[in-house]
Amino acid sequence: MAKRPNSPQWVDNAVFYEVYPQSFYDTNGDGIGDLPGIIEKLDYIKSLHVNAIWLNPCFVSPMRDAGYDIADFYKVDPRYGTNQDMKKLFKEAHKRGIHVILDLVVGHTSIDHPWFKESAQQKENKFSNWYIWTKGIWSCFNDNKWNSRLIHGYGSRDGSFLPNFFWSQPALNFGFATQDAPWQLPVDHPACLAVREEMKKIMRFWLDMGADGFRVDMAGSIIRNDPDHKEKIRFWQEVRGMINKDYPEAFLVSEWSSPDIALKAGFHADFLHWFPEHNDLFRLEGWKKSEWPQNKGKHSYFRKEGKGDITRFLGVVSAAMKKVDGHGYMSIPIDNHDMPRLNMDRDEIDLEIAHAFLLTMPGIPFLYYGDEIGMRQLEGDYLPIKEGCYPPRNGSRTPMQWTKGKNFGFSKCKPNQTYLPMDPDPNAPNVNEQEKRPDSLLNRIRKLVELHANEKGLAAYAEFIPIYAEKNKYPLIFMRVNDERKILVIINPSKKAYNVSIKLPHEIGDVEILNEIGKISIHQTFGSKDAQVKVSGCSYCICSI
Ligand code: BGC
């Protein structure tokens, strides 16, 4: 039986909604979404039955990476509003039972951050060692390990700096677990300790204001030369100690994609998405124009063609699950602001089936804004590459579609002034239209989220038992089980019907259908654990048995 890890109770059946602030709702007509816009839409967010929001970075930034390049960790960027607006967002969200976690960009800043500007000075100062610099610009030119990763010739300092992501995101210096060059500082160097303390101070600042935790960006990127992750784990455990002591209701989720390490380090959950088999679910065909050559001829599992294979993905997940059981959670999102959206040539039924999967898998589901109405992955030359959103990121970050008509109700600005272009199809999905249609994707996803939020058998920690998950075959059948409930999930994204024999861990009791589409029947031979499952094309069923 799966063990409930030590994490805040509100997380047990939580569903998060990821809000990309610049693309959500604009209240001042500048074409960019803002915090007052999110506050105005809180009732809508509440109506989705989610109980938490993950807000992408909205701090002062030159926006070379859409805010993941921070220039002041303590201040909301004016384009989004003020710190007072943030405080109000926390308060209004809490009134509605919604928690808000912020994005903590821990591993780097922008080159425009005053700390970096100081650090790049020739003259030694307090911040000289807050970033990773070689001693002398020429010293690493013959070093294969580091040279290709260093930025040479920036500013007046005679040294090269190490970026963490784009060139304009210099890595903060958390130190090197072992040093193989004199410019590499040990983790207990006073400057590295000062960086650690500053990060904790930043966390305290927002938690004290009302934040409910953090999604930690590139959480594994701190501390170099640390192959067994010992020093990283030590730092994050220190952070978790602070959270346990002073903010026991706060939640920490890492972007690490190594749940066994991240949970050992003290995160309550880790996103598991940067692994190739994740693409097997939704993305093997790539998106139309920019098809990934390595995926040629392969098929996603969640496609009507029914040619996919679920076993590679489940192999990775099951292996990870064995390691994390009882220590925390994994979150396997369908998509997010870094990936193409789920809707690449999929219809409402396909999208609903994918969400039935998202909302019944173990761990904590994160729903990406706009997916609840089936916003499309956009592509084409008309999409600018803005603020580092190289494709497919530009096509998945376009503004939310609220109503039909001008800018889909996102902003009152001129049509060509929205943050990114709106979907050019005037009939693209929008919230208003789907509110009116009882069986719209929006309303069907609401039901699925509501089920997840209230069903103990779907709690993040409920055990996951694969029942029918065969190579190149459909449907996928699994159970979610805890002390109180036994949930059976049958998912058939293929348009073909199937009839399969399964063996259950126990006899079926009363079957209660909790949600379904299509036709599914289960026949169990009296007194045995064998059953026959018949599914129609494009169907799913979630039932308690
Ligand atoms: C974020 C990206 C960002 C990068 C650098 C990622 O993991 O999700 O959007 O560009 O970190 O901060």
Coordinates of C-alpha atoms and ligand atoms in Angstrom, one line a residue:
M1 CA 0.0 0.0 0.0
A2 CA 1.3 3.4 -0.9
K3 CA 2.4 5.6 2.0
R4 CA 1.2 9.1 2.5
P5 CA 4.3 11.3 2.6
N6 CA 4.9 14.1 5.0
S7 CA 3.4 17.1 3.1
P8 CA 0.7 19.7 3.8
Q9 CA -2.7 18.2 3.7
W10 CA -4.1 20.5 1.1
V11 CA -1.8 18.9 -1.4
D12 CA -3.4 15.4 -1.0
N13 CA -6.0 16.0 -3.7
A14 CA -4.7 19.2 -5.1
V15 CA -5.0 20.2 -8.7
F16 CA -2.8 23.2 -9.8
Y17 CA -3.6 25.6 -12.6
E18 CA -0.5 27.1 -14.2
V19 CA -1.0 30.8 -15.0
Y20 CA 1.4 32.4 -17.4
P21 CA 0.8 36.0 -16.2
Q22 CA 1.6 37.9 -19.4
S23 CA -0.9 35.9 -21.3
F24 CA -3.8 35.5 -18.9
Y25 CA -5.8 38.7 -18.7
D26 CA -4.9 42.3 -19.3
T27 CA -6.8 45.0 -17.4
N28 CA -4.9 48.1 -18.4
G29 CA -4.9 47.7 -22.1
D30 CA -1.2 47.5 -22.7
G31 CA -1.5 44.1 -24.3
I32 CA 0.2 42.2 -21.4
G33 CA -1.6 40.2 -18.8
D34 CA -1.3 41.5 -15.2
L35 CA -1.9 40.7 -11.6
P36 CA -5.2 42.6 -11.4
G37 CA -6.3 40.5 -14.4
I38 CA -5.6 37.3 -12.5
I39 CA -7.4 38.7 -9.5
E40 CA -10.4 39.5 -11.7
K41 CA -10.4 35.9 -13.0
L42 CA -10.1 34.1 -9.7
D43 CA -13.8 33.2 -9.7
Y44 CA -13.2 31.6 -13.1
I45 CA -10.2 29.7 -11.7
K46 CA -12.2 28.6 -8.7
S47 CA -14.9 27.4 -11.1
L48 CA -12.4 24.9 -12.5
H49 CA -12.4 23.2 -9.0
V50 CA -8.6 23.6 -8.8
N51 CA -7.3 24.6 -5.4
A52 CA -3.9 26.0 -6.3
I53 CA -2.2 28.3 -8.8
W54 CA 1.4 28.1 -10.1
L55 CA 2.3 31.6 -11.2
N56 CA 5.2 31.9 -13.6
P57 CA 7.8 34.6 -12.7
C58 CA 6.5 38.1 -12.5
F59 CA 9.5 39.9 -10.9
V60 CA 11.5 42.8 -12.3
S61 CA 13.3 41.6 -15.3
P62 CA 14.6 42.7 -18.7
M63 CA 12.6 39.8 -20.1
R64 CA 15.2 38.2 -22.2
D65 CA 13.8 34.9 -21.0
A66 CA 10.2 36.0 -20.2
G67 CA 11.0 36.8 -16.6
Y68 CA 13.2 33.8 -15.9
D69 CA 16.0 36.3 -15.9
I70 CA 15.4 38.3 -12.7
A71 CA 16.8 41.8 -11.9
D72 CA 15.1 42.2 -8.6
F73 CA 13.8 39.2 -6.7
Y74 CA 11.8 41.4 -4.2
K75 CA 9.7 43.4 -6.6
V76 CA 6.9 42.6 -9.0
D77 CA 7.7 43.9 -12.5
P78 CA 5.7 47.1 -13.2
R79 CA 4.1 45.5 -16.3
Y80 CA 2.3 43.1 -14.0
G81 CA 1.5 45.6 -11.2
T82 CA 2.9 46.1 -7.7
N83 CA 3.8 44.1 -4.6
Q84 CA 0.5 45.4 -3.2
D85 CA -1.3 43.7 -6.1
M86 CA 0.6 40.5 -5.3
K87 CA -0.5 40.7 -1.7
K88 CA -4.1 41.2 -2.8
L89 CA -3.8 38.2 -5.1
F90 CA -2.7 36.0 -2.2
K91 CA -5.6 37.4 -0.1
E92 CA -8.3 37.0 -2.7
A93 CA -7.1 33.6 -3.7
H94 CA -7.0 32.4 -0.1
K95 CA -10.6 33.7 0.4
R96 CA -11.6 31.3 -2.3
G97 CA -9.6 28.4 -0.9
I98 CA -6.9 28.7 -3.6
H99 CA -3.2 28.5 -2.8
V100 CA -0.7 30.4 -4.8
I101 CA 2.9 29.2 -5.4
L102 CA 5.5 31.4 -7.1
D103 CA 8.3 30.5 -9.4
L104 CA 11.7 30.6 -7.6
V105 CA 14.5 31.1 -10.1
V106 CA 17.2 29.9 -7.9
G107 CA 20.2 29.1 -10.2
H108 CA 20.7 32.4 -12.0
T109 CA 19.8 36.0 -12.4
S110 CA 19.7 38.4 -15.4
I111 CA 22.9 40.1 -16.4
D112 CA 21.0 43.3 -15.5
H113 CA 20.7 42.3 -11.8
P114 CA 22.6 44.8 -9.7
W115 CA 24.5 41.9 -8.1
F116 CA 25.8 40.8 -11.4
K117 CA 26.6 44.3 -12.5
E118 CA 28.8 44.7 -9.5
S119 CA 30.2 41.2 -9.9
A120 CA 31.3 42.1 -13.5
Q121 CA 33.4 45.0 -12.3
Q122 CA 37.1 44.9 -12.5
K123 CA 37.5 46.1 -9.0
E124 CA 36.8 43.5 -6.3
N125 CA 33.6 44.1 -4.3
K126 CA 31.0 42.3 -2.2
F127 CA 29.5 40.6 -5.2
S128 CA 32.6 39.5 -7.0
N129 CA 32.2 35.9 -6.0
W130 CA 28.4 35.7 -6.1
Y131 CA 28.7 34.4 -9.7
I132 CA 31.0 31.8 -11.2
W133 CA 34.0 33.5 -12.9
T134 CA 37.2 32.1 -14.1
K135 CA 40.4 33.8 -13.0
G136 CA 41.5 35.7 -16.1
I137 CA 39.6 35.5 -19.4
W138 CA 42.2 33.4 -21.2
S139 CA 42.7 30.8 -18.5
C140 CA 40.0 28.4 -19.7
F141 CA 40.4 28.6 -23.4
N142 CA 42.1 25.1 -23.6
D143 CA 39.8 23.5 -21.0
N144 CA 37.4 21.3 -22.9
K145 CA 35.1 20.8 -19.9
W146 CA 34.4 24.4 -19.3
N147 CA 35.4 26.6 -22.2
S148 CA 32.4 25.9 -24.4
R149 CA 30.1 26.8 -21.6
L150 CA 31.7 30.0 -20.6
I151 CA 30.9 33.6 -21.8
H152 CA 34.1 35.4 -22.6
G153 CA 34.7 39.1 -22.9
Y154 CA 31.7 40.5 -20.9
G155 CA 32.4 43.8 -19.1
S156 CA 35.6 45.1 -17.6
R157 CA 36.3 42.1 -15.4
D158 CA 39.2 39.9 -16.4
G159 CA 37.4 36.7 -16.3
S160 CA 34.7 34.6 -18.1
F161 CA 31.4 33.8 -16.5
L162 CA 29.3 30.6 -16.5
P163 CA 25.7 31.0 -17.7
N164 CA 23.1 28.7 -16.3
F165 CA 20.7 28.7 -19.2
F166 CA 20.7 31.4 -21.9
W167 CA 24.0 33.4 -22.2
S168 CA 22.3 36.3 -20.4
Q169 CA 21.5 34.2 -17.3
P170 CA 24.7 34.0 -15.2
A171 CA 24.9 31.2 -12.7
L172 CA 24.7 32.2 -9.1
N173 CA 27.6 30.8 -7.2
F174 CA 26.5 28.0 -4.8
G175 CA 30.0 26.6 -5.0
F176 CA 31.7 23.4 -6.3
A177 CA 31.4 20.2 -4.3
T178 CA 35.0 19.4 -5.5
Q179 CA 37.3 21.8 -7.1
D180 CA 39.4 21.1 -10.2
A181 CA 40.5 24.6 -10.9
P182 CA 41.5 27.5 -8.6
W183 CA 38.5 29.7 -9.7
Q184 CA 36.1 27.1 -8.4
L185 CA 35.0 28.0 -4.9
P186 CA 34.1 25.4 -2.2
V187 CA 30.4 25.3 -1.0
D188 CA 31.4 26.8 2.3
H189 CA 33.1 29.9 0.8
P190 CA 31.6 33.0 2.4
A191 CA 30.3 34.2 -0.9
C192 CA 28.5 30.9 -1.6
L193 CA 27.1 30.9 1.9
A194 CA 25.9 34.5 1.3
V195 CA 24.1 33.4 -1.9
R196 CA 22.3 30.6 0.0
E197 CA 21.2 32.9 2.7
E198 CA 19.9 35.4 0.2
M199 CA 17.8 32.7 -1.5
K200 CA 16.3 31.8 1.8
K201 CA 15.6 35.5 2.5
I202 CA 13.8 35.8 -0.8
M203 CA 11.7 32.8 0.0
R204 CA 10.8 34.2 3.4
F205 CA 9.9 37.5 1.9
W206 CA 7.2 36.1 -0.3
L207 CA 6.0 33.5 2.1
D208 CA 5.6 36.2 4.8
M209 CA 3.5 38.1 2.3
G210 CA 1.2 35.2 1.8
A211 CA 2.7 32.9 -0.9
D212 CA 2.0 29.2 -0.4
G213 CA 5.3 27.8 -1.7
F214 CA 7.4 27.7 -4.8
R215 CA 7.9 25.9 -8.0
V216 CA 11.7 25.9 -8.1
D217 CA 13.2 26.5 -11.5
M218 CA 16.0 24.2 -12.6
A219 CA 16.4 23.1 -8.9
G220 CA 19.2 20.7 -9.7
S221 CA 21.3 23.3 -11.4
I222 CA 22.9 24.7 -8.3
I223 CA 26.3 23.5 -7.1
R224 CA 28.8 22.0 -9.7
N225 CA 31.0 19.0 -9.6
D226 CA 28.5 17.2 -7.4
P227 CA 28.0 13.9 -9.2
D228 CA 26.3 12.2 -6.3
H229 CA 24.2 15.3 -5.5
K230 CA 25.3 15.3 -1.9
E231 CA 25.8 19.0 -1.6
K232 CA 22.7 19.9 -3.5
I233 CA 20.7 17.6 -1.3
R234 CA 22.3 19.2 1.8
F235 CA 21.3 22.7 0.6
W236 CA 17.7 21.8 -0.2
Q237 CA 17.3 19.9 3.1
E238 CA 18.4 23.1 4.8
V239 CA 15.6 24.9 3.0
R240 CA 13.1 22.2 3.8
G241 CA 14.1 22.5 7.4
M242 CA 13.3 26.2 7.3
I243 CA 9.9 25.4 5.7
N244 CA 9.0 22.7 8.2
K245 CA 9.8 25.0 11.1
D246 CA 8.4 28.3 10.0
Y247 CA 6.0 27.6 7.1
P248 CA 4.7 24.1 7.6
E249 CA 1.8 24.6 5.2
A250 CA 4.1 25.7 2.3
F251 CA 4.7 23.4 -0.7
L252 CA 7.9 23.0 -2.7
V253 CA 7.9 21.4 -6.1
S254 CA 11.1 21.2 -8.1
E255 CA 11.8 21.2 -11.8
W256 CA 14.4 18.5 -11.6
S257 CA 13.0 15.5 -13.4
S258 CA 14.8 13.2 -11.0
P259 CA 12.2 12.5 -8.3
D260 CA 14.4 10.1 -6.3
I261 CA 17.1 12.9 -5.8
A262 CA 14.7 15.8 -5.5
L263 CA 12.5 14.2 -2.8
K264 CA 15.6 13.1 -0.9
A265 CA 16.6 16.7 -1.1
G266 CA 13.3 17.7 0.7
F267 CA 11.0 18.7 -2.1
H268 CA 7.4 17.7 -1.6
A269 CA 7.1 16.9 -5.3
D270 CA 9.2 16.9 -8.5
F271 CA 8.1 17.5 -12.0
L272 CA 8.9 14.5 -14.1
H273 CA 8.7 15.6 -17.7
W274 CA 12.2 16.1 -19.2
F275 CA 12.6 12.5 -20.3
P276 CA 12.2 11.2 -23.9
E277 CA 9.4 8.7 -23.1
H278 CA 7.2 11.6 -21.9
N279 CA 6.9 12.4 -25.6
D280 CA 5.4 8.9 -26.2
L281 CA 2.2 10.1 -24.7
F282 CA 1.3 13.2 -26.7
R283 CA 4.1 14.5 -28.9
L284 CA 5.9 11.9 -31.0
E285 CA 4.6 13.4 -34.2
G286 CA 6.0 16.7 -33.2
W287 CA 4.0 19.7 -34.3
K288 CA 3.4 20.0 -38.0
K289 CA 6.1 22.1 -39.5
S290 CA 9.0 21.5 -37.1
E291 CA 8.7 17.8 -36.9
W292 CA 11.4 16.2 -34.9
P293 CA 13.4 14.0 -37.2
Q294 CA 14.2 11.5 -34.5
N295 CA 10.5 10.8 -34.0
K296 CA 9.7 10.1 -37.6
G297 CA 7.4 7.1 -38.0
K298 CA 6.6 7.0 -34.3
H299 CA 3.2 7.5 -32.9
S300 CA 1.9 9.1 -29.7
Y301 CA -0.3 6.9 -27.5
F302 CA -2.9 9.6 -27.2
R303 CA -4.0 9.6 -30.9
K304 CA -7.0 8.2 -32.6
E305 CA -4.8 6.1 -34.9
G306 CA -4.2 3.8 -32.0
K307 CA -0.5 3.1 -33.0
G308 CA 1.2 4.2 -29.9
D309 CA 3.0 2.3 -27.1
I310 CA 2.4 3.1 -23.5
T311 CA 4.9 0.7 -22.0
R312 CA 8.1 2.8 -22.4
F313 CA 6.5 5.7 -20.5
L314 CA 5.1 3.4 -17.8
G315 CA 8.4 1.7 -17.4
V316 CA 10.1 5.0 -16.5
V317 CA 7.2 6.1 -14.3
S318 CA 7.0 2.7 -12.4
A319 CA 10.8 2.7 -11.8
A320 CA 10.6 6.3 -10.5
M321 CA 7.6 5.5 -8.4
K322 CA 9.3 2.6 -6.6
K323 CA 12.0 5.0 -5.5
V324 CA 9.8 7.8 -4.3
D325 CA 7.0 5.8 -2.5
G326 CA 6.3 7.5 0.8
H327 CA 8.8 10.3 0.3
G328 CA 6.8 12.7 -1.8
Y329 CA 5.2 13.0 -5.2
M330 CA 5.9 13.2 -8.9
S331 CA 4.0 15.5 -11.2
I332 CA 3.7 14.5 -14.8
P333 CA 2.1 17.4 -16.6
I334 CA 0.7 17.1 -20.1
D335 CA 2.4 20.3 -21.2
N336 CA 3.5 23.7 -19.9
H337 CA 5.0 27.0 -21.1
D338 CA 8.1 25.2 -22.3
M339 CA 6.4 22.6 -24.4
P340 CA 4.0 22.4 -27.3
R341 CA 0.4 22.4 -26.2
L342 CA -1.6 19.1 -26.1
N343 CA -3.9 20.4 -28.9
M344 CA -1.9 19.6 -32.0
D345 CA -4.7 18.4 -34.3
R346 CA -6.8 16.8 -31.5
D347 CA -10.5 17.2 -31.1
E348 CA -12.4 17.7 -27.8
I349 CA -12.8 14.0 -27.2
D350 CA -9.1 13.4 -27.6
L351 CA -8.3 16.2 -25.3
E352 CA -10.7 15.1 -22.6
I353 CA -9.3 11.5 -22.7
A354 CA -5.8 12.9 -22.2
H355 CA -7.1 14.9 -19.2
A356 CA -8.8 11.9 -17.8
F357 CA -5.3 10.3 -17.8
L358 CA -3.7 13.4 -16.3
L359 CA -6.2 13.5 -13.5
T360 CA -6.1 9.9 -12.5
M361 CA -2.4 9.3 -12.6
P362 CA -0.6 9.2 -9.2
G363 CA 1.0 12.5 -8.0
I364 CA -0.2 16.0 -8.4
P365 CA -1.8 17.2 -11.6
F366 CA -0.9 20.6 -13.1
L367 CA -3.3 22.0 -15.7
Y368 CA -1.8 24.5 -18.2
Y369 CA -4.0 27.6 -18.7
G370 CA -6.1 27.4 -21.8
D371 CA -5.8 23.6 -22.1
E372 CA -9.2 23.4 -20.4
I373 CA -10.8 24.9 -23.5
G374 CA -8.5 23.2 -26.0
M375 CA -6.3 26.1 -27.0
R376 CA -4.2 25.1 -30.0
Q377 CA -0.4 24.9 -30.3
L378 CA 0.2 27.7 -32.8
E379 CA 2.9 27.8 -35.3
G380 CA 4.0 29.8 -38.3
D381 CA 6.1 32.7 -39.3
Y382 CA 3.6 35.2 -38.0
L383 CA 4.6 34.2 -34.4
P384 CA 7.5 36.4 -33.2
I385 CA 10.2 35.0 -31.1
K386 CA 9.7 37.2 -28.1
E387 CA 11.5 37.2 -24.8
G388 CA 13.3 34.0 -25.6
C389 CA 10.3 32.0 -26.5
Y390 CA 11.9 30.0 -29.3
P391 CA 9.5 27.5 -30.9
P392 CA 7.6 25.7 -29.7
R393 CA 7.4 28.0 -26.7
N394 CA 6.0 30.9 -28.7
G395 CA 3.1 28.8 -29.9
S396 CA 2.1 27.6 -26.4
R397 CA 2.3 31.0 -24.7
T398 CA -0.3 32.9 -26.7
P399 CA -2.9 34.9 -24.8
M400 CA -5.9 33.2 -23.2
Q401 CA -9.1 33.2 -25.2
W402 CA -12.0 34.4 -23.1
T403 CA -14.7 35.5 -25.6
K404 CA -15.3 35.7 -29.3
G405 CA -14.3 38.9 -31.0
K406 CA -11.5 41.5 -30.5
N407 CA -8.4 39.9 -29.0
F408 CA -10.7 37.1 -27.7
G409 CA -11.5 39.4 -24.8
F410 CA -7.9 39.1 -23.5
S411 CA -7.0 42.8 -23.9
K412 CA -8.5 46.1 -25.0
C413 CA -5.3 47.0 -26.9
K414 CA -5.0 47.2 -30.7
P415 CA -5.1 43.7 -32.2
N416 CA -1.5 43.7 -33.2
Q417 CA -0.3 44.7 -29.7
T418 CA -1.1 41.7 -27.7
Y419 CA 1.9 40.0 -25.9
L420 CA 2.0 37.3 -28.6
P421 CA -0.5 37.1 -31.5
M422 CA -3.9 35.7 -30.7
D423 CA -5.0 32.5 -32.5
P424 CA -5.8 33.7 -36.1
D425 CA -8.8 31.5 -36.3
P426 CA -11.8 33.6 -35.3
N427 CA -13.6 30.4 -34.3
A428 CA -10.9 29.2 -32.0
P429 CA -12.2 28.0 -28.7
N430 CA -13.1 30.5 -26.0
V431 CA -14.3 30.3 -22.5
N432 CA -17.6 32.2 -23.0
E433 CA -18.8 29.8 -25.8
Q434 CA -17.8 26.7 -23.8
E435 CA -19.5 28.0 -20.6
K436 CA -22.8 27.8 -22.5
R437 CA -22.4 24.3 -23.8
P438 CA -23.0 21.7 -21.0
D439 CA -20.9 19.1 -22.8
S440 CA -18.0 21.4 -23.8
L441 CA -14.4 20.5 -23.1
L442 CA -14.4 23.1 -20.4
N443 CA -17.3 21.6 -18.6
R444 CA -16.1 18.1 -19.0
I445 CA -12.7 19.0 -17.6
R446 CA -14.4 20.8 -14.7
K447 CA -16.1 17.5 -13.9
L448 CA -12.8 15.6 -14.0
V449 CA -11.0 18.1 -11.8
E450 CA -13.9 18.1 -9.3
L451 CA -13.7 14.3 -9.2
H452 CA -10.0 14.4 -8.6
A453 CA -10.5 17.0 -5.9
N454 CA -13.0 14.9 -4.0
E455 CA -12.1 11.3 -4.6
K456 CA -9.9 9.8 -1.9
G457 CA -9.0 7.0 -4.2
L458 CA -7.4 9.5 -6.5
A459 CA -5.3 11.2 -3.8
A460 CA -1.8 11.9 -4.9
Y461 CA -0.5 9.1 -2.7
A462 CA -3.0 6.4 -3.6
E463 CA -1.3 3.3 -5.0
F464 CA -1.0 2.8 -8.8
I465 CA -1.5 -0.7 -10.0
P466 CA -1.2 -1.3 -13.8
I467 CA -3.8 -3.9 -14.8
Y468 CA -3.6 -3.9 -18.6
A469 CA -0.6 -2.0 -20.1
E470 CA 0.7 -4.1 -23.1
K471 CA 3.2 -3.2 -25.7
N472 CA 1.6 -1.5 -28.7
K473 CA -1.9 -2.3 -27.4
Y474 CA -4.9 -0.5 -26.2
P475 CA -6.7 0.2 -23.9
L476 CA -4.7 1.2 -20.8
I477 CA -6.2 -0.1 -17.6
F478 CA -5.0 0.6 -14.1
M479 CA -6.2 0.9 -10.5
R480 CA -5.7 3.6 -7.9
V481 CA -6.1 2.2 -4.4
N482 CA -6.0 3.4 -0.9
D483 CA -7.4 2.1 2.4
E484 CA -10.9 3.4 1.7
R485 CA -11.4 3.3 -2.1
K486 CA -10.6 1.2 -5.1
I487 CA -10.7 3.1 -8.4
L488 CA -10.5 1.4 -11.8
V489 CA -9.5 3.5 -14.8
I490 CA -9.9 2.4 -18.4
I491 CA -8.6 4.6 -21.1
N492 CA -8.9 4.1 -24.8
P493 CA -7.6 7.0 -26.9
S494 CA -7.8 4.9 -30.1
K495 CA -10.8 5.0 -32.4
K496 CA -10.9 1.2 -32.5
A497 CA -13.0 -0.9 -30.2
Y498 CA -11.3 -3.6 -28.1
N499 CA -12.2 -6.6 -26.0
V500 CA -9.5 -7.6 -23.5
S501 CA -9.2 -10.1 -20.6
I502 CA -7.8 -8.8 -17.4
K503 CA -7.0 -10.1 -13.9
L504 CA -7.9 -7.9 -11.0
P505 CA -6.3 -8.0 -7.6
H506 CA -9.8 -8.8 -6.0
E507 CA -13.4 -9.5 -6.9
I508 CA -15.4 -6.5 -8.0
G509 CA -18.0 -5.2 -5.6
D510 CA -20.6 -2.6 -6.5
V511 CA -19.5 -0.7 -9.6
E512 CA -20.1 3.0 -9.4
I513 CA -19.3 5.0 -12.6
L514 CA -17.7 8.3 -11.6
N515 CA -17.0 9.6 -15.1
E516 CA -16.9 8.3 -18.6
I517 CA -17.3 8.8 -22.3
G518 CA -18.0 6.1 -24.9
K519 CA -19.2 2.6 -24.1
I520 CA -17.3 0.4 -21.7
S521 CA -18.5 -2.8 -20.0
I522 CA -16.8 -5.0 -17.5
H523 CA -17.9 -8.6 -17.0
Q524 CA -16.4 -10.5 -14.1
T525 CA -16.8 -14.3 -13.8
F526 CA -18.6 -14.9 -10.6
G527 CA -16.2 -15.8 -7.8
S528 CA -13.1 -15.1 -9.8
K529 CA -10.7 -12.3 -10.3
D530 CA -10.8 -12.6 -14.1
A531 CA -12.8 -10.1 -16.1
Q532 CA -13.6 -9.2 -19.6
V533 CA -13.5 -5.5 -20.6
K534 CA -15.1 -4.2 -23.8
V535 CA -14.4 -0.6 -24.8
S536 CA -15.7 1.4 -27.7
G537 CA -13.4 3.6 -29.7
C538 CA -12.3 6.9 -28.0
S539 CA -13.6 6.1 -24.6
Y540 CA -12.7 6.2 -20.9
C541 CA -14.2 5.2 -17.7
I542 CA -13.4 6.0 -14.1
C543 CA -15.3 3.8 -11.7
S544 CA -15.1 2.7 -8.1
I545 CA -15.2 -1.1 -7.7
Ligands
BGC1 C1 11.8 27.4 -17.3 C2 12.0 28.0 -18.7 C3 13.3 28.9 -18.5 C4 14.5 28.2 -17.9 C5 15.5 29.1 -17.4 C6 13.0 26.5 -17.2 O1 13.0 25.4 -16.7 O2 10.6 26.7 -17.2 O3 10.9 28.7 -19.1 O4 13.6 29.4 -19.8 O5 14.1 27.4 -16.9 O6 15.2 29.7 -16.3

